mmCIF file of C-alpha atoms in Angstrom:
data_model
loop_
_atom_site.group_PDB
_atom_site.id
_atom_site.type_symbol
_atom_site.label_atom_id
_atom_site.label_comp_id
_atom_site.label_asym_id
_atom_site.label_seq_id
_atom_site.Cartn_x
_atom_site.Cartn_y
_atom_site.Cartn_z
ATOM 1 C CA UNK A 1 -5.862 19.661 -41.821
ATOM 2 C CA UNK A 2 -6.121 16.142 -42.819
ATOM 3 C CA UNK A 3 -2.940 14.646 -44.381
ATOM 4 C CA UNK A 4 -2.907 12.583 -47.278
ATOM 5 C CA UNK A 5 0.509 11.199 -48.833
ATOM 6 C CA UNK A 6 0.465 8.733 -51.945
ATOM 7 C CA UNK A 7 3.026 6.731 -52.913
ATOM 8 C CA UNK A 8 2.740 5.701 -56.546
ATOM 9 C CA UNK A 9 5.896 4.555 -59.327
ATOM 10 C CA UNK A 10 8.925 2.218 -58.142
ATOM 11 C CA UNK A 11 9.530 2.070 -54.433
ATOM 12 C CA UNK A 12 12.982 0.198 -54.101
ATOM 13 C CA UNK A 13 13.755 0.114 -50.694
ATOM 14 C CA UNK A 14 14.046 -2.657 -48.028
ATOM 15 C CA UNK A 15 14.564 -1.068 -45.056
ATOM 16 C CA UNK A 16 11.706 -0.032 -42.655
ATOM 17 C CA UNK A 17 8.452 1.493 -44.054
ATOM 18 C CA UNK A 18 6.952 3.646 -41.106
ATOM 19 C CA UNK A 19 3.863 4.754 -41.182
ATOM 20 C CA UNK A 20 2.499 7.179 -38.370
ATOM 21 C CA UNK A 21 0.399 10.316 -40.158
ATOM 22 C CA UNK A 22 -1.800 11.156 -36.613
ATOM 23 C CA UNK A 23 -5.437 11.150 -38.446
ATOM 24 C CA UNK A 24 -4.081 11.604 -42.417
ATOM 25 C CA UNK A 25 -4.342 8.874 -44.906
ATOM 26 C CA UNK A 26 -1.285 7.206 -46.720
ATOM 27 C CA UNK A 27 -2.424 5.554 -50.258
ATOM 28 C CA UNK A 28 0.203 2.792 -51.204
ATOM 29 C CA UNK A 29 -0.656 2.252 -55.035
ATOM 30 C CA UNK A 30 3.019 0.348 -55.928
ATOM 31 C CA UNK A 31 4.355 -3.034 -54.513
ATOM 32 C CA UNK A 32 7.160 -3.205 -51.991
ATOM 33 C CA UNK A 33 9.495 -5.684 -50.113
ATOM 34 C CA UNK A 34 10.708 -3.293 -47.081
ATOM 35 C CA UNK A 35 11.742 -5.852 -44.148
ATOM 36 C CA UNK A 36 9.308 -4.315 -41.641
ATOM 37 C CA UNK A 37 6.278 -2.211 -41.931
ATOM 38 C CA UNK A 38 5.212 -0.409 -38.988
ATOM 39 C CA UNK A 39 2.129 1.259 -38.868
ATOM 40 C CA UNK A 40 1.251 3.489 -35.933
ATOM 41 C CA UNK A 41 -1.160 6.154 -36.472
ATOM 42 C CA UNK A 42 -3.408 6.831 -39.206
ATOM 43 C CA UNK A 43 -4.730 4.910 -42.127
ATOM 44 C CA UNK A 44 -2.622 3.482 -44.389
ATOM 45 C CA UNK A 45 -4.281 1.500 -47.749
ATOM 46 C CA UNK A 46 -2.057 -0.639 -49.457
ATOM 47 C CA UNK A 47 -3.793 -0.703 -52.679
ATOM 48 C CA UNK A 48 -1.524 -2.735 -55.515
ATOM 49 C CA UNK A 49 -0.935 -6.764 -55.565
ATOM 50 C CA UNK A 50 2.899 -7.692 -54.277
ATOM 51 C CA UNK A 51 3.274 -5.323 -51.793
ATOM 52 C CA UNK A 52 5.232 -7.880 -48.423
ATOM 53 C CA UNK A 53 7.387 -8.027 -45.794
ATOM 54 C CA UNK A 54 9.289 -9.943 -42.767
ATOM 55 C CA UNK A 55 7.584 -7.965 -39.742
ATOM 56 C CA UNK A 56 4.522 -6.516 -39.762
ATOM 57 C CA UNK A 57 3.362 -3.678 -36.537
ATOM 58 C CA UNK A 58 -0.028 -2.315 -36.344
ATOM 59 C CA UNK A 59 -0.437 -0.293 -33.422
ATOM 60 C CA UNK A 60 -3.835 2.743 -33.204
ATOM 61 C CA UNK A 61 -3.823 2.537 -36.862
ATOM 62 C CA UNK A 62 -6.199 1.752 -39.940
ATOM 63 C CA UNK A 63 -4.677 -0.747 -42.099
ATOM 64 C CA UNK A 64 -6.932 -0.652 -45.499
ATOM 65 C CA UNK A 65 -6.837 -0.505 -49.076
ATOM 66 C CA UNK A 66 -7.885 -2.884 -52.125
ATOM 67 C CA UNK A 67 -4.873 -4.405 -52.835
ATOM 68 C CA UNK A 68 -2.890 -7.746 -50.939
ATOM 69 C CA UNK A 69 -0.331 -7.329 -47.897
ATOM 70 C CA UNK A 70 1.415 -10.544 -47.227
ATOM 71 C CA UNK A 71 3.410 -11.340 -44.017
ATOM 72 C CA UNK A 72 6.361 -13.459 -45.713
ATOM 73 C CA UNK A 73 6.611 -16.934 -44.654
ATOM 74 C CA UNK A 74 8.612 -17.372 -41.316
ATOM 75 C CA UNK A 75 7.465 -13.690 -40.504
ATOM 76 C CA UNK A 76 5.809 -12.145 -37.524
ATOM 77 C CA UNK A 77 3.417 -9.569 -37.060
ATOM 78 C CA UNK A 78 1.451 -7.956 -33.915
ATOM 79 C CA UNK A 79 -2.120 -6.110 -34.466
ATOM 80 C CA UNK A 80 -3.132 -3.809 -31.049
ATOM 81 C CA UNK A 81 -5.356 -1.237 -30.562
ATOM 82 C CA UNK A 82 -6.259 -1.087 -34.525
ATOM 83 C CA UNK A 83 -8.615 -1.616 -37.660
ATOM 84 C CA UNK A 84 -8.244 -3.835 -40.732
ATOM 85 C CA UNK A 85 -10.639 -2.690 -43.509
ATOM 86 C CA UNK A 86 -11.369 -2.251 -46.841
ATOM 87 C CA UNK A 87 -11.681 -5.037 -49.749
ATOM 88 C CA UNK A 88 -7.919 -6.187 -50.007
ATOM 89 C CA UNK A 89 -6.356 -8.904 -48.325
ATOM 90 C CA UNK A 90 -3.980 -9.611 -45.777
ATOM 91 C CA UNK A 91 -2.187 -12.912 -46.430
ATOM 92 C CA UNK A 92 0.040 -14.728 -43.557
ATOM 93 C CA UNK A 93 2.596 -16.959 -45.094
ATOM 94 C CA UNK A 94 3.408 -20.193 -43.939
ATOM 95 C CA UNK A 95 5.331 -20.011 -40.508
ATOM 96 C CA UNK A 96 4.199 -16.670 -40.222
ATOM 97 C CA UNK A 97 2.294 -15.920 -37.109
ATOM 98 C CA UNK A 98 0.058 -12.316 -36.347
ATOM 99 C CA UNK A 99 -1.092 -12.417 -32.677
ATOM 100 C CA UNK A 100 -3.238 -9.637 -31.081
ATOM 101 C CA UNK A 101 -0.722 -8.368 -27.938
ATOM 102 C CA UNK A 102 -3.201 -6.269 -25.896
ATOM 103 C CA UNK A 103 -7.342 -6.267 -24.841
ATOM 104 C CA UNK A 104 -8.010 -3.188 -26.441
ATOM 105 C CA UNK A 105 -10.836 -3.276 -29.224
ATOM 106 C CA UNK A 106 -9.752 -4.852 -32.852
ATOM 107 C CA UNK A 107 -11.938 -3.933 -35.890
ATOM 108 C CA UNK A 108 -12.645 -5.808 -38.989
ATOM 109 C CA UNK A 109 -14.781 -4.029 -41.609
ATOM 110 C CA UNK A 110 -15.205 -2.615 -45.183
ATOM 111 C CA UNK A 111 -15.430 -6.816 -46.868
ATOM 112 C CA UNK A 112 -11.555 -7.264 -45.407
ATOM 113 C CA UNK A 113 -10.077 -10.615 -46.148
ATOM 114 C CA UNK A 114 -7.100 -12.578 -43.634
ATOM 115 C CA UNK A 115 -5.837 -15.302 -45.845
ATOM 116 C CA UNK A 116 -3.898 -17.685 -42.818
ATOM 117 C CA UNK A 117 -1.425 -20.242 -44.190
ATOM 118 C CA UNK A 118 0.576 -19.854 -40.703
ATOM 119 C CA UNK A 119 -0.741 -19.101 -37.418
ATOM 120 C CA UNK A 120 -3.261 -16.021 -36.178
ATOM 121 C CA UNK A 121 -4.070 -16.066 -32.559
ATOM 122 C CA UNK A 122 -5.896 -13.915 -30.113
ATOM 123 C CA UNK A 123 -3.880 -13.591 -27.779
ATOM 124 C CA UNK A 124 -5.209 -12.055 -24.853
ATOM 125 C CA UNK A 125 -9.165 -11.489 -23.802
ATOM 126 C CA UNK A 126 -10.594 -8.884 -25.786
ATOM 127 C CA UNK A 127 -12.847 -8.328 -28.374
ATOM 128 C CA UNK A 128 -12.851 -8.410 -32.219
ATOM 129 C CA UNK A 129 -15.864 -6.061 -33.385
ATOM 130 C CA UNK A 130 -17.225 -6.789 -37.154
ATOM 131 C CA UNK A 131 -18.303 -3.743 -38.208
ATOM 132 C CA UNK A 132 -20.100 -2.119 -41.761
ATOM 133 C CA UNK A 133 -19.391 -4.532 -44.504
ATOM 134 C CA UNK A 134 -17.677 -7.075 -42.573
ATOM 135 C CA UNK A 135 -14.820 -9.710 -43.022
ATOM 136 C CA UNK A 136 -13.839 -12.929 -43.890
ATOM 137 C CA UNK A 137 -11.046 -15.380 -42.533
ATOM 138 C CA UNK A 138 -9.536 -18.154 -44.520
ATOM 139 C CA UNK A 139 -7.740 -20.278 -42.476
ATOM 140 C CA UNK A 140 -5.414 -22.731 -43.741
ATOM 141 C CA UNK A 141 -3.387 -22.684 -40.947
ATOM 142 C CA UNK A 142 -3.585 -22.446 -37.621
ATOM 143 C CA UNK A 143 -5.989 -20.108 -35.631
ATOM 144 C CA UNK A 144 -6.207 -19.740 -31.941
ATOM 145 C CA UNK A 145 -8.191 -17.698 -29.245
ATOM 146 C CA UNK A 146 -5.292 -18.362 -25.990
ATOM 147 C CA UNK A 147 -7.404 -16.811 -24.083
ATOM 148 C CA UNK A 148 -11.181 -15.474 -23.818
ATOM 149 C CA UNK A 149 -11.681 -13.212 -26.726
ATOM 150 C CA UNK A 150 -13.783 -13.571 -29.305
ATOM 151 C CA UNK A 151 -15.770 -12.098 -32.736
ATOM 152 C CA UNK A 152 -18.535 -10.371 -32.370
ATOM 153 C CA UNK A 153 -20.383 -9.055 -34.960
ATOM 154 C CA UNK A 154 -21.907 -5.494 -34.760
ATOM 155 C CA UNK A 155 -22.626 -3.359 -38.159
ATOM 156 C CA UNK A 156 -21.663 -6.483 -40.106
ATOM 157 C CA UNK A 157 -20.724 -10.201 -40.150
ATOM 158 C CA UNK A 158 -18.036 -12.424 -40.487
ATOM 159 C CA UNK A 159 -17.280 -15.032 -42.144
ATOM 160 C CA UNK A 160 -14.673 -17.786 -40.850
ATOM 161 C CA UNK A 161 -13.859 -20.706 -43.854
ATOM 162 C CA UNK A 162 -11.593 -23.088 -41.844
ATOM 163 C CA UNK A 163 -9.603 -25.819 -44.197
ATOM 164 C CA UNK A 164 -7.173 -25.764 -41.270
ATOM 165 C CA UNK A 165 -6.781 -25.871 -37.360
ATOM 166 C CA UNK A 166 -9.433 -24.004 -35.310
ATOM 167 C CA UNK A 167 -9.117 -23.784 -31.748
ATOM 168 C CA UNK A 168 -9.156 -22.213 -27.973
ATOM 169 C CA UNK A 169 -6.860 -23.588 -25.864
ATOM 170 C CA UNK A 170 -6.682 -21.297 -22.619
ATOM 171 C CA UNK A 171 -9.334 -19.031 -21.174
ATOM 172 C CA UNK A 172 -12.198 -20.184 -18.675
ATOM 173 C CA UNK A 173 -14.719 -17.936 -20.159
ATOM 174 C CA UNK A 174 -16.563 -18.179 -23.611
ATOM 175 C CA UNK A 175 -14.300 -17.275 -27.397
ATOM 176 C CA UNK A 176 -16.604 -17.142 -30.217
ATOM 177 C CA UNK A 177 -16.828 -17.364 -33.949
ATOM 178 C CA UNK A 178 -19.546 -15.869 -36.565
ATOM 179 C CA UNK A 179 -20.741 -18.103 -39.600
ATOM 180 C CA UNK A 180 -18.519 -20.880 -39.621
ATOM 181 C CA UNK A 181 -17.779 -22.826 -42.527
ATOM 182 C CA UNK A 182 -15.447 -26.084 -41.894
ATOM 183 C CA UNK A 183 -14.789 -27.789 -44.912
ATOM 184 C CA UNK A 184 -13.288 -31.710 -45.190
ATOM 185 C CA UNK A 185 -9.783 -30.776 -44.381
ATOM 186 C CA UNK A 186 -10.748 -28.478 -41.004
ATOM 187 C CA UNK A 187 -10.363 -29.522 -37.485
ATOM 188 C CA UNK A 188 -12.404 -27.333 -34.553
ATOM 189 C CA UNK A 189 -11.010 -28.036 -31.144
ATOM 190 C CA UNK A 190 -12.521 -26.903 -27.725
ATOM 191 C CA UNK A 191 -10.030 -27.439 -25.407
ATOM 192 C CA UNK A 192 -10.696 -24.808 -22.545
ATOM 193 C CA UNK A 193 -13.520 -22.846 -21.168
ATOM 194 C CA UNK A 194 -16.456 -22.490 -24.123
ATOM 195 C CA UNK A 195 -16.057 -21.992 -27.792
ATOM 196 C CA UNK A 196 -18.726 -21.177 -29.629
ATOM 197 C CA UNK A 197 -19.749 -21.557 -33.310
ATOM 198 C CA UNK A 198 -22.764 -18.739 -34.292
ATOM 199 C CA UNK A 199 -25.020 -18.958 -37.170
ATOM 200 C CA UNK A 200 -26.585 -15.616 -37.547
ATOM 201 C CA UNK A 201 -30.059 -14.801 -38.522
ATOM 202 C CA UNK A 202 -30.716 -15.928 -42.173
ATOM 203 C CA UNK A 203 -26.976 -17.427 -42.528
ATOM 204 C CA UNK A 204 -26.226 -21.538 -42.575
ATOM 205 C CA UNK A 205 -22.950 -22.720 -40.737
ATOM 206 C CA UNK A 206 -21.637 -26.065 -42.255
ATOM 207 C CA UNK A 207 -19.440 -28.946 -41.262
ATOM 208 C CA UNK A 208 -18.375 -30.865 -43.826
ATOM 209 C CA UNK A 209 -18.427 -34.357 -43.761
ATOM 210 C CA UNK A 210 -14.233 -35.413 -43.177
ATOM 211 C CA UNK A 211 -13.912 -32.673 -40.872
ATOM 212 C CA UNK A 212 -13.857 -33.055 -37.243
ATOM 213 C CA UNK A 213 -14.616 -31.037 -33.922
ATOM 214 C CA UNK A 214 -13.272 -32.293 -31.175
ATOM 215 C CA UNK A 215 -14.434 -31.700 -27.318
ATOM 216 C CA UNK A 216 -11.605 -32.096 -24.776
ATOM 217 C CA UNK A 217 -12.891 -33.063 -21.122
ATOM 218 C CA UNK A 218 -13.981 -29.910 -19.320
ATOM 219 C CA UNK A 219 -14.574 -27.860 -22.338
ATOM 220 C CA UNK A 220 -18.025 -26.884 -23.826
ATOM 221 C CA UNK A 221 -18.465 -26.800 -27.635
ATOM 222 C CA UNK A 222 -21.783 -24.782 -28.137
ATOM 223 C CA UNK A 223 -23.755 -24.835 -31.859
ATOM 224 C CA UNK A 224 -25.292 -21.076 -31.227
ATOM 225 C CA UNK A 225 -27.212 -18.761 -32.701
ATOM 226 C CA UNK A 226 -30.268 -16.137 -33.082
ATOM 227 C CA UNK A 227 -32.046 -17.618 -35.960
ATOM 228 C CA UNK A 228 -29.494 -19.371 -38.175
ATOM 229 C CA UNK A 229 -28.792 -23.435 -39.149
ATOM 230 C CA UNK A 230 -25.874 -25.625 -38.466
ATOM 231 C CA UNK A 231 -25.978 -28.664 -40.543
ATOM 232 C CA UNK A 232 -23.221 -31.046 -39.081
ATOM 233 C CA UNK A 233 -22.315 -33.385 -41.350
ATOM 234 C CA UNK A 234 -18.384 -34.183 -39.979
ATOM 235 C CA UNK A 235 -17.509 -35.845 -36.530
ATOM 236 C CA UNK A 236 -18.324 -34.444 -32.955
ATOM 237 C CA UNK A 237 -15.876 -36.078 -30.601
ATOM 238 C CA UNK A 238 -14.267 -35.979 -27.507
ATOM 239 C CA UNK A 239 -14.749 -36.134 -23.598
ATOM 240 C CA UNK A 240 -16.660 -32.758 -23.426
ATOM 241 C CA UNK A 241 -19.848 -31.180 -23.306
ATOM 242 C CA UNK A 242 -21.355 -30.132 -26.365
ATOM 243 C CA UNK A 243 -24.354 -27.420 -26.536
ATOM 244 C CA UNK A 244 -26.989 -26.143 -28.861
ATOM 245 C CA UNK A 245 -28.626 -22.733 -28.223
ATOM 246 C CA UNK A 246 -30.685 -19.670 -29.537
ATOM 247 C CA UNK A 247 -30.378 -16.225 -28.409
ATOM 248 C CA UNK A 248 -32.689 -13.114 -28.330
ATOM 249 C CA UNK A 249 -36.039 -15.729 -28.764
ATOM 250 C CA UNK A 250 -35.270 -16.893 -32.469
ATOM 251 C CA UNK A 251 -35.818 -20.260 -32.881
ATOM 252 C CA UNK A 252 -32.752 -21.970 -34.860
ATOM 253 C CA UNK A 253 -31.976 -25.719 -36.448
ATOM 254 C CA UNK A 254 -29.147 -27.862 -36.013
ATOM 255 C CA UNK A 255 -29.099 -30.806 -38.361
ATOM 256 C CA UNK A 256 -26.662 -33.216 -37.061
ATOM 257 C CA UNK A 257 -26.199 -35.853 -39.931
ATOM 258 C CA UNK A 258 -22.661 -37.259 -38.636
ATOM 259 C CA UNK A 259 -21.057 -39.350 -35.656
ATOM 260 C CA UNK A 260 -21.505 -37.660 -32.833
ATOM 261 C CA UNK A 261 -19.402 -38.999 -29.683
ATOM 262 C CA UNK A 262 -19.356 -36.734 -27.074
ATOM 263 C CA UNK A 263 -19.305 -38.093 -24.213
ATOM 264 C CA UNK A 264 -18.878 -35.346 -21.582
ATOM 265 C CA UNK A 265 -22.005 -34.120 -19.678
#
């Protein structure tokens, strides 16, 4: 019997909200402040605007719904083992941070939205699978893969808008992004192993003129894709080695229009 539990009216506490319904569904249709949401089985869908908290766990759960989820600024949250889905957003305040804690499979699906004003990083290798309906990442913070994991899209696509601080800083291996939009304000910096930018079949990745990304010596920076366009029209610098390739046969275009200063081999 599948379990479903919905929690509608006034909810006025500020304790813990615990979440762990094995394979049933909790609907969250009113806002709350509890001081830690932990979510470790299930699906929970937060579905109303104002719904926040301090401390954030999801652990081999579903976290969906329509509505937004914030992680309060100066909060932390840790994402293992689980999905993020469904339309709504999940906002991390300024000097919040939500790292990924083990190399199990993440999923992103369903048109999900991460809103980053702090810091979201990847913490260990693993994979983050796009799947039906895809996601998109704001970043307005700062985002980091410390160590070799990276997006990969499978059913669906992602979309990463960075206004922010883009990076990999550990990991010897290759971290990757989907369609990459960096607009004036964004900075992309390889600084370990290979991080890669993809422009997907039919898609456009663009670099905004203003924006930089940077190469550190030793690191590759590689423009990739299986039929899309980069157009580069912001600053390519640093000691490293920057690529540009196509995958499964597609031809692709990159359309560097900046400075480029590379200078690594």
């Amino acid at each position: 019997m599948l379990f479903r539990s919905n929690f509608n009216g006034t909810y006025a506490g500020t304790g813990v909200f615990s979440v762990n319904t094995n394979n049933g569904v909790a609907n969250v249709n009113t806002a709350m402040s509890p001081s830690a949401i932990v979510l470790t089985a299930g699906t929970t869908n937060f579905n109303a605007a104002g719904a926040n908290t301090n401390a954030l766990t999801i652990s081999s759960a579903t976290l969906g719904g329509t509505g937004t989820l914030t992680l309060n600024a100066g909060g932390s949250g840790t994402w293992a083992s689980s999905t993020l889905t469904g339309s709504g957003t999940l906002a991390i305040g300024a000097g919040a941070s939500l790292d990924t804690v083990d190399s199990n499979l993440q999923i992103l699906s369903g048109g999900r939205g991460i809103a980053n004003a702090g810091r979201m990083t990847l913490g260990v290798a693993g994979t983050v699978r796009i799947d039906t309906g895809g996601a998109t990442i704001n970043n307005a913070g700062t985002f980091t893969f410390a160590d070799d994991a990276t997006f990969t899209n499978s059913s669906g696509a992602i979309l990463f808008v960075n206004d922010g601080l883009a990076r990999k800083t550990a990991g010897t291996g290759a971290s990757g992004f989907g369609q990459f939009q960096n607009n004036a304000t964004g900075t992309v910096q390889a600084q370990s192993g290979v991080l890669s930018l993809f422009s997907p079949s039919g898609t456009t990745s663009t670099y905004a003129a203003g924006g930089t990304l940077n190469v550190s010596a030793g690191a590759t920076l590689m423009l990739t894709g299986n039929g899309g366009t980069h157009i580069v029209n912001g600053l390519i610098a640093g000691a490293g080695a920057v690529g540009f390739f196509t995958s499964g046969g597609a031809s692709g275009t990159a359309n560097v229009n900046g400075a480029y200063t590379a200078s690594g081999g």
